[in-house]
Short mmCIF file of C-alpha atoms (C1' of nucleotides) in Angstrom, two decimals:
data_model
loop_
_atom_site.label_atom_id
_atom_site.label_comp_id
_atom_site.label_asym_id
_atom_site.label_seq_id
_atom_site.Cartn_x
_atom_site.Cartn_y
_atom_site.Cartn_z
CA MET A 1 46.91 -21.03 20.44
CA THR A 2 43.28 -20.26 21.15
CA SER A 3 41.31 -22.86 19.29
CA LEU A 4 37.77 -21.94 18.32
CA THR A 5 34.92 -23.12 20.48
CA ARG A 6 34.55 -26.80 19.80
CA SER A 7 33.14 -27.10 16.33
CA ALA A 8 31.59 -30.26 14.94
CA ALA A 9 32.47 -29.20 11.40
CA ARG A 10 36.13 -28.78 12.30
CA TYR A 11 36.33 -31.98 14.33
CA VAL A 12 34.86 -34.03 11.52
CA SER A 13 37.09 -32.48 8.88
CA LYS A 14 40.16 -32.97 11.05
CA LEU A 15 39.42 -36.62 11.78
CA SER A 16 38.57 -37.21 8.14
CA ASN A 17 41.97 -35.90 7.05
CA LYS A 18 43.73 -38.15 9.53
CA LEU A 19 41.65 -41.11 8.38
CA ARG A 20 42.38 -40.53 4.73
CA ARG A 21 46.10 -40.48 5.43
CA ARG A 22 45.85 -43.67 7.46
CA LEU A 23 43.84 -45.38 4.75
CA ASP A 24 46.51 -44.47 2.24
CA MET A 25 49.15 -46.06 4.45
CA LEU A 26 47.54 -49.51 4.53
CA SER A 27 49.71 -52.37 3.41
CA SER A 28 47.78 -53.03 0.24
CA ARG A 29 48.65 -49.56 -0.94
CA LYS A 30 51.27 -51.06 -3.20
CA GLU A 31 48.71 -52.02 -5.82
CA PHE A 32 45.97 -49.43 -5.41
CA SER A 33 45.05 -46.31 -3.50
CA GLY A 34 43.20 -46.13 -0.18
CA SER A 35 40.11 -44.91 -1.95
CA GLN A 36 40.24 -47.85 -4.35
CA GLY A 37 40.86 -50.20 -1.43
CA ARG A 38 37.77 -49.18 0.47
CA THR A 39 35.70 -49.37 -2.70
CA LEU A 40 37.00 -52.87 -3.29
CA HIS A 41 36.01 -53.70 0.28
CA PHE A 42 32.50 -52.48 -0.41
CA LEU A 43 32.22 -54.36 -3.69
CA LEU A 44 33.39 -57.61 -2.09
CA ALA A 45 30.52 -57.43 0.38
CA GLN A 46 27.80 -57.11 -2.26
CA THR A 47 25.61 -59.96 -3.44
CA GLN A 48 23.57 -58.03 -5.98
CA ASP A 49 24.47 -55.93 -9.01
CA VAL A 50 26.39 -52.80 -8.07
CA PHE A 51 26.40 -49.62 -10.11
CA GLN A 52 28.30 -46.39 -9.96
CA LYS A 53 25.44 -44.63 -8.23
CA ASP A 54 25.73 -47.09 -5.33
CA ILE A 55 29.36 -46.10 -4.80
CA GLU A 56 28.36 -42.43 -4.93
CA GLU A 57 25.78 -43.00 -2.23
CA GLU A 58 28.03 -45.18 -0.05
CA TYR A 59 30.72 -42.50 0.28
CA SER A 60 28.78 -39.37 -0.63
CA ILE A 61 30.93 -38.52 -3.60
CA ARG A 62 29.87 -36.83 -6.82
CA PRO A 63 29.28 -38.71 -10.09
CA SER A 64 32.40 -37.23 -11.66
CA THR A 65 34.49 -38.38 -8.70
CA ALA A 66 33.06 -41.88 -8.95
CA THR A 67 33.68 -42.02 -12.69
CA GLU A 68 37.33 -41.18 -12.15
CA LEU A 69 37.68 -43.66 -9.26
CA LEU A 70 36.18 -46.52 -11.26
CA LYS A 71 38.17 -45.61 -14.34
CA GLN A 72 41.35 -46.00 -12.32
CA MET A 73 40.16 -49.28 -10.81
CA GLU A 74 39.42 -50.59 -14.28
CA LYS A 75 42.84 -49.45 -15.45
CA ASN A 76 44.35 -51.30 -12.48
CA GLY A 77 42.54 -54.45 -13.54
CA LEU A 78 40.34 -54.61 -10.43
CA ILE A 79 36.94 -54.21 -12.10
CA LEU A 80 35.10 -54.33 -15.38
CA ARG A 81 32.07 -52.24 -16.27
CA GLU A 82 29.44 -53.89 -18.37
CA THR A 83 25.98 -52.89 -19.49
CA VAL A 84 22.91 -54.71 -18.24
CA PRO A 85 20.04 -55.78 -20.51
CA TYR A 86 17.29 -54.07 -18.57
CA ASP A 87 18.61 -50.47 -18.53
CA ASN A 88 21.14 -49.08 -20.93
CA ARG A 89 22.07 -46.18 -18.68
CA LEU A 90 23.52 -48.51 -16.06
CA LYS A 91 26.94 -50.12 -16.03
CA ARG A 92 27.30 -53.05 -13.69
CA ILE A 93 30.58 -53.12 -11.79
CA VAL A 94 32.14 -56.57 -11.87
CA LEU A 95 35.18 -57.64 -9.86
CA THR A 96 38.01 -59.35 -11.72
CA GLU A 97 39.90 -62.46 -10.59
CA LYS A 98 42.78 -60.20 -9.67
CA ALA A 99 40.52 -58.21 -7.37
CA LEU A 100 39.27 -61.33 -5.64
CA GLN A 101 42.83 -62.24 -4.73
CA TYR A 102 43.00 -59.15 -2.54
CA ARG A 103 39.93 -60.13 -0.56
CA GLN A 104 41.67 -61.34 2.56
CA GLN A 105 44.14 -58.46 2.66
CA VAL A 106 41.51 -55.81 2.07
CA VAL A 107 39.10 -57.18 4.65
CA GLU A 108 41.91 -57.46 7.18
CA ASP A 109 43.19 -53.95 6.51
CA LEU A 110 39.79 -52.32 6.81
CA THR A 111 38.88 -54.35 9.86
CA ASP A 112 42.15 -53.38 11.53
CA LEU A 113 41.57 -49.72 10.75
CA GLU A 114 38.10 -49.81 12.25
CA GLU A 115 39.42 -51.68 15.26
CA THR A 116 42.20 -49.17 15.79
CA LEU A 117 39.80 -46.30 15.40
CA THR A 118 37.23 -47.50 17.92
CA ARG A 119 39.63 -48.95 20.49
CA GLY A 120 38.72 -47.98 24.03
CA ILE A 121 35.32 -46.57 23.13
CA SER A 122 32.23 -48.16 24.70
CA GLU A 123 29.43 -49.63 22.61
CA GLU A 124 27.03 -47.14 24.16
CA ASP A 125 29.17 -44.18 23.12
CA LEU A 126 29.67 -45.62 19.64
CA ASP A 127 25.92 -46.00 19.24
CA ILE A 128 25.44 -42.36 20.14
CA PHE A 129 28.30 -41.37 17.86
CA PHE A 130 26.71 -43.09 14.87
CA GLY A 131 23.33 -41.65 15.76
CA VAL A 132 24.73 -38.12 15.93
CA ILE A 133 26.47 -38.48 12.56
CA GLU A 134 23.27 -39.77 10.99
CA LYS A 135 21.36 -36.84 12.41
CA MET A 136 23.98 -34.41 11.13
CA MET A 137 23.85 -35.87 7.63
CA ASP A 138 20.12 -35.53 7.83
CA ASN A 139 20.43 -31.94 8.96
CA LEU A 140 22.55 -31.16 5.90
CA ALA A 141 19.79 -32.69 3.76
CA ASP A 142 22.14 -33.53 0.93
CA MET B 1 22.10 -52.29 -1.71
CA THR B 2 23.77 -54.03 1.23
CA SER B 3 25.81 -51.39 2.98
CA LEU B 4 28.77 -52.58 4.98
CA THR B 5 28.42 -53.02 8.70
CA ARG B 6 28.36 -49.53 10.15
CA SER B 7 31.85 -48.19 9.82
CA ALA B 8 33.13 -45.16 11.68
CA ALA B 9 35.68 -44.49 8.95
CA ARG B 10 32.99 -44.44 6.28
CA TYR B 11 30.56 -42.36 8.34
CA VAL B 12 33.18 -39.72 9.02
CA SER B 13 34.33 -39.56 5.44
CA LYS B 14 30.78 -39.32 4.19
CA LEU B 15 29.82 -36.53 6.56
CA SER B 16 33.05 -34.73 5.82
CA ASN B 17 32.29 -34.71 2.10
CA LYS B 18 28.82 -33.32 2.74
CA LEU B 19 30.27 -30.67 5.05
CA ARG B 20 32.87 -29.58 2.56
CA ARG B 21 30.23 -29.08 -0.10
CA ARG B 22 28.08 -27.11 2.32
CA LEU B 23 30.99 -24.94 3.38
CA ASP B 24 31.67 -24.14 -0.25
CA MET B 25 28.08 -23.02 -0.71
CA LEU B 26 28.15 -20.33 1.99
CA SER B 27 27.17 -16.86 0.92
CA SER B 28 30.63 -15.41 1.27
CA ARG B 29 31.84 -17.85 -1.35
CA LYS B 30 31.85 -15.04 -3.88
CA GLU B 31 35.17 -13.70 -2.66
CA PHE B 32 36.97 -16.77 -1.34
CA SER B 33 36.64 -20.52 -0.98
CA GLY B 34 35.10 -22.41 1.92
CA SER B 35 38.51 -23.45 3.08
CA GLN B 36 39.70 -19.84 3.07
CA GLY B 37 36.54 -18.81 4.86
CA ARG B 38 36.99 -21.16 7.77
CA THR B 39 40.65 -20.17 8.03
CA LEU B 40 39.62 -16.53 8.15
CA HIS B 41 37.17 -17.43 10.90
CA PHE B 42 39.96 -19.03 12.87
CA LEU B 43 42.32 -16.11 12.36
CA LEU B 44 39.69 -13.61 13.45
CA ALA B 45 39.39 -15.39 16.81
CA GLN B 46 43.10 -15.22 17.63
CA THR B 47 44.68 -12.70 19.98
CA GLN B 48 48.27 -13.85 19.64
CA ASP B 49 50.62 -14.30 16.70
CA VAL B 50 49.45 -17.04 14.35
CA PHE B 51 51.76 -19.06 12.13
CA GLN B 52 51.25 -21.55 9.37
CA LYS B 53 51.88 -24.46 11.73
CA ASP B 54 48.89 -23.36 13.81
CA ILE B 55 46.63 -23.65 10.77
CA GLU B 56 48.08 -27.07 10.03
CA GLU B 57 47.28 -28.22 13.55
CA GLU B 58 43.81 -26.66 13.62
CA TYR B 59 42.60 -28.57 10.57
CA SER B 60 45.11 -31.42 10.45
CA ILE B 61 46.44 -30.54 7.03
CA ARG B 62 49.98 -30.97 5.75
CA PRO B 63 52.47 -28.10 5.44
CA SER B 64 52.26 -28.11 1.66
CA THR B 65 48.48 -27.83 1.80
CA ALA B 66 48.73 -24.93 4.23
CA THR B 67 51.32 -23.15 2.10
CA GLU B 68 48.99 -23.29 -0.89
CA LEU B 69 45.97 -22.17 1.15
CA LEU B 70 47.80 -19.17 2.58
CA LYS B 71 49.31 -18.30 -0.77
CA GLN B 72 45.81 -18.05 -2.21
CA MET B 73 44.57 -16.02 0.75
CA GLU B 74 47.46 -13.62 0.28
CA LYS B 75 46.71 -13.42 -3.43
CA ASN B 76 43.08 -12.62 -2.52
CA GLY B 77 44.27 -9.80 -0.30
CA LEU B 78 43.03 -11.38 2.93
CA ILE B 79 46.36 -11.83 4.70
CA LEU B 80 50.00 -10.82 4.72
CA ARG B 81 52.86 -13.00 5.84
CA GLU B 82 55.68 -11.27 7.65
CA THR B 83 58.73 -12.49 9.49
CA VAL B 84 59.09 -12.06 13.23
CA PRO B 85 62.30 -10.84 14.88
CA TYR B 86 62.69 -13.78 17.26
CA ASP B 87 62.66 -16.68 14.77
CA ASN B 88 63.43 -16.41 11.10
CA ARG B 89 61.71 -19.68 10.23
CA LEU B 90 58.33 -18.29 11.22
CA LYS B 91 56.03 -16.10 9.21
CA ARG B 92 53.33 -14.35 11.15
CA ILE B 93 49.96 -14.32 9.45
CA VAL B 94 48.38 -10.88 9.56
CA LEU B 95 44.84 -10.06 8.52
CA THR B 96 44.34 -7.17 6.10
CA GLU B 97 41.71 -4.45 6.36
CA LYS B 98 39.83 -6.18 3.58
CA ALA B 99 39.71 -9.38 5.63
CA LEU B 100 38.37 -7.56 8.67
CA GLN B 101 35.43 -6.34 6.63
CA TYR B 102 34.26 -9.92 6.25
CA ARG B 103 34.22 -10.53 9.99
CA GLN B 104 30.49 -10.33 10.52
CA GLN B 105 29.64 -12.38 7.45
CA VAL B 106 32.18 -15.08 8.21
CA VAL B 107 31.19 -15.43 11.84
CA GLU B 108 27.52 -15.57 10.89
CA ASP B 109 28.09 -18.16 8.16
CA LEU B 110 30.14 -20.46 10.33
CA THR B 111 27.77 -20.08 13.26
CA ASP B 112 24.82 -20.91 11.02
CA LEU B 113 26.56 -23.96 9.66
CA GLU B 114 27.32 -25.26 13.13
CA GLU B 115 23.78 -24.51 14.19
CA THR B 116 22.32 -26.35 11.22
CA LEU B 117 24.60 -29.28 11.79
CA THR B 118 23.80 -29.78 15.46
CA ARG B 119 20.09 -29.00 15.30
CA GLY B 120 18.00 -31.48 17.24
CA ILE B 121 20.95 -33.11 18.99
CA SER B 122 21.09 -33.00 22.80
CA GLU B 123 24.01 -31.47 24.66
CA GLU B 124 24.70 -34.83 26.27
CA ASP B 125 24.96 -36.59 22.93
CA LEU B 126 27.12 -33.80 21.51
CA ASP B 127 29.49 -34.12 24.46
CA ILE B 128 29.84 -37.82 23.79
CA PHE B 129 30.24 -37.16 20.08
CA PHE B 130 33.14 -34.78 20.68
CA GLY B 131 34.67 -37.17 23.18
CA VAL B 132 34.51 -40.06 20.73
CA ILE B 133 36.13 -38.02 17.97
CA GLU B 134 38.91 -36.93 20.30
CA LYS B 135 39.49 -40.52 21.30
CA MET B 136 39.57 -41.60 17.65
CA MET B 137 42.09 -38.93 16.74
CA ASP B 138 44.12 -40.12 19.67
CA ASN B 139 43.84 -43.71 18.49
CA LEU B 140 45.24 -42.71 15.14
CA ALA B 141 48.19 -41.14 16.95
CA ASP B 142 48.97 -38.73 14.16
"C1'" DT C 1 82.23 -24.69 18.84
"C1'" DC C 2 80.70 -27.67 15.39
"C1'" DC C 3 77.67 -30.86 13.76
"C1'" DC C 4 73.48 -33.28 13.79
"C1'" DA C 5 68.72 -33.36 14.65
"C1'" DT C 6 64.66 -30.78 14.53
"C1'" DA C 7 61.45 -27.23 13.06
"C1'" DT C 8 59.25 -24.18 9.53
"C1'" DC C 9 58.03 -23.33 5.30
"C1'" DT C 10 58.32 -24.11 0.05
"C1'" DT C 11 58.26 -26.45 -4.51
"C1'" DA C 12 56.99 -30.13 -7.71
"C1'" DG C 13 54.07 -33.45 -9.06
"C1'" DT C 14 49.95 -36.48 -8.03
"C1'" DT C 15 45.31 -37.86 -6.30
"C1'" DT C 16 40.81 -36.98 -4.82
"C1'" DC C 17 37.46 -34.16 -4.49
"C1'" DC C 18 34.47 -30.49 -6.72
"C1'" DT C 19 31.08 -27.68 -10.23
"C1'" DA C 20 29.27 -27.15 -14.64
"C1'" DA C 21 28.00 -28.82 -18.78
"C1'" DG C 22 26.93 -32.55 -21.87
"C1'" DT C 23 25.20 -37.26 -23.79
"C1'" DA C 24 22.06 -40.78 -23.80
"C1'" DA C 25 18.40 -43.64 -21.91
"C1'" DT C 26 14.30 -43.94 -19.39
"C1'" DT C 27 10.06 -42.37 -17.34
"C1'" DC C 28 6.40 -39.30 -16.68
"C1'" DT C 29 2.64 -36.49 -18.25
"C1'" DA C 30 -0.34 -33.58 -20.94
"C1'" DT D 1 2.32 -40.70 -27.88
"C1'" DA D 2 5.36 -36.65 -28.24
"C1'" DG D 3 7.76 -33.56 -25.38
"C1'" DA D 4 9.59 -32.67 -20.86
"C1'" DA D 5 11.76 -34.13 -16.82
"C1'" DT D 6 14.61 -37.30 -14.63
"C1'" DT D 7 18.38 -40.58 -14.17
"C1'" DA D 8 23.10 -42.41 -15.08
"C1'" DC D 9 27.21 -41.62 -16.45
"C1'" DT D 10 31.16 -38.79 -18.72
"C1'" DT D 11 34.23 -34.88 -19.80
"C1'" DA D 12 36.72 -30.63 -18.82
"C1'" DG D 13 38.73 -27.80 -15.84
"C1'" DG D 14 39.68 -26.30 -11.10
"C1'" DA D 15 40.42 -26.67 -5.85
"C1'" DA D 16 42.15 -28.99 -1.86
"C1'" DA D 17 44.36 -32.65 -0.17
"C1'" DC D 18 48.65 -35.67 -0.40
"C1'" DT D 19 53.99 -37.42 -0.57
"C1'" DA D 20 58.65 -36.51 -1.35
"C1'" DA D 21 62.30 -33.66 -1.53
"C1'" DG D 22 64.19 -29.50 -0.62
"C1'" DA D 23 66.01 -24.66 1.68
"C1'" DT D 24 66.86 -22.28 5.88
"C1'" DA D 25 66.97 -21.51 10.68
"C1'" DT D 26 67.27 -23.02 15.32
"C1'" DG D 27 68.68 -25.84 19.17
"C1'" DG D 28 71.17 -29.50 21.53
"C1'" DG D 29 74.78 -32.39 22.43
"C1'" DA D 30 79.77 -34.27 22.01
#
DNA sequence: TCCCATATCTTAGTTTCCTAAGTAATTCTA
DNA sequence: TAGAATTACTTAGGAAACTAAGATATGGGA
């Protein structure tokens, strides 16, 4: 099969599909989806108020996608959404006790995934890799 | 907002989302989706028989996803699926006359996208970028 | 040769994305 | 300061991915 000339778009999409499937296979998948797991991971690392728009930015997803994600996480008892006094448009995302109990597992899972992914790749090459992705995102000006 | 330590998984997912949205915005989107467009682009480049499994491999999608994609393309009059004499499990994907009329547009769109994406990135860095992605896909052993 | 494993594609049902449109609050500006 | 623009989130409906479970067809031993 003659594959097309190497295409960055195709490579990224292909790797992204593989990653999504791997994320969904993580051990903690019993209680929540891969997407919810990585969001939990992000929330656990925050020290300031987090809002839906921060999740949107972190993963480049649309507001409607974030609304659905957070709705499911709330339904699963992982978060609460509460208004803040200084801006009534915002809903602060608060982790529940239940969510905190997954901390160790989630951190371990995500760390393992990253470790697996980058195994055998030099720091120099990884630096360039991240730089190229940043430049590409910039080029798409989204 | 404190973003997590740079994460290859997150970077790839984020860029992939941006790319998907860009692909869906291409001019030819009037007649078919971005996903159908890139598949058409792939098919146009082939000189030998192409089967569903080749599409699955090219984009790392599951059989059920490919079935749905090709069903829609057939419905849109872009392809036909016909059996081959030497193996009754296979269905050869054949481009229609209608599909061939999109050749120039599709090639131009996909070339532009790739050009936009890689603008301002050196050949050396791109080589490393592709190498890193290949290594990552290998690490996921999918 | 017969059966078991493998390969290819399909169907059913779900999740995760999307666009488009809408609500409500805030901020900007004429 | 009233109206317009922007920001944050939601809803509705659709597209693109998934898993799981099939239906057939092929190929490889015992």
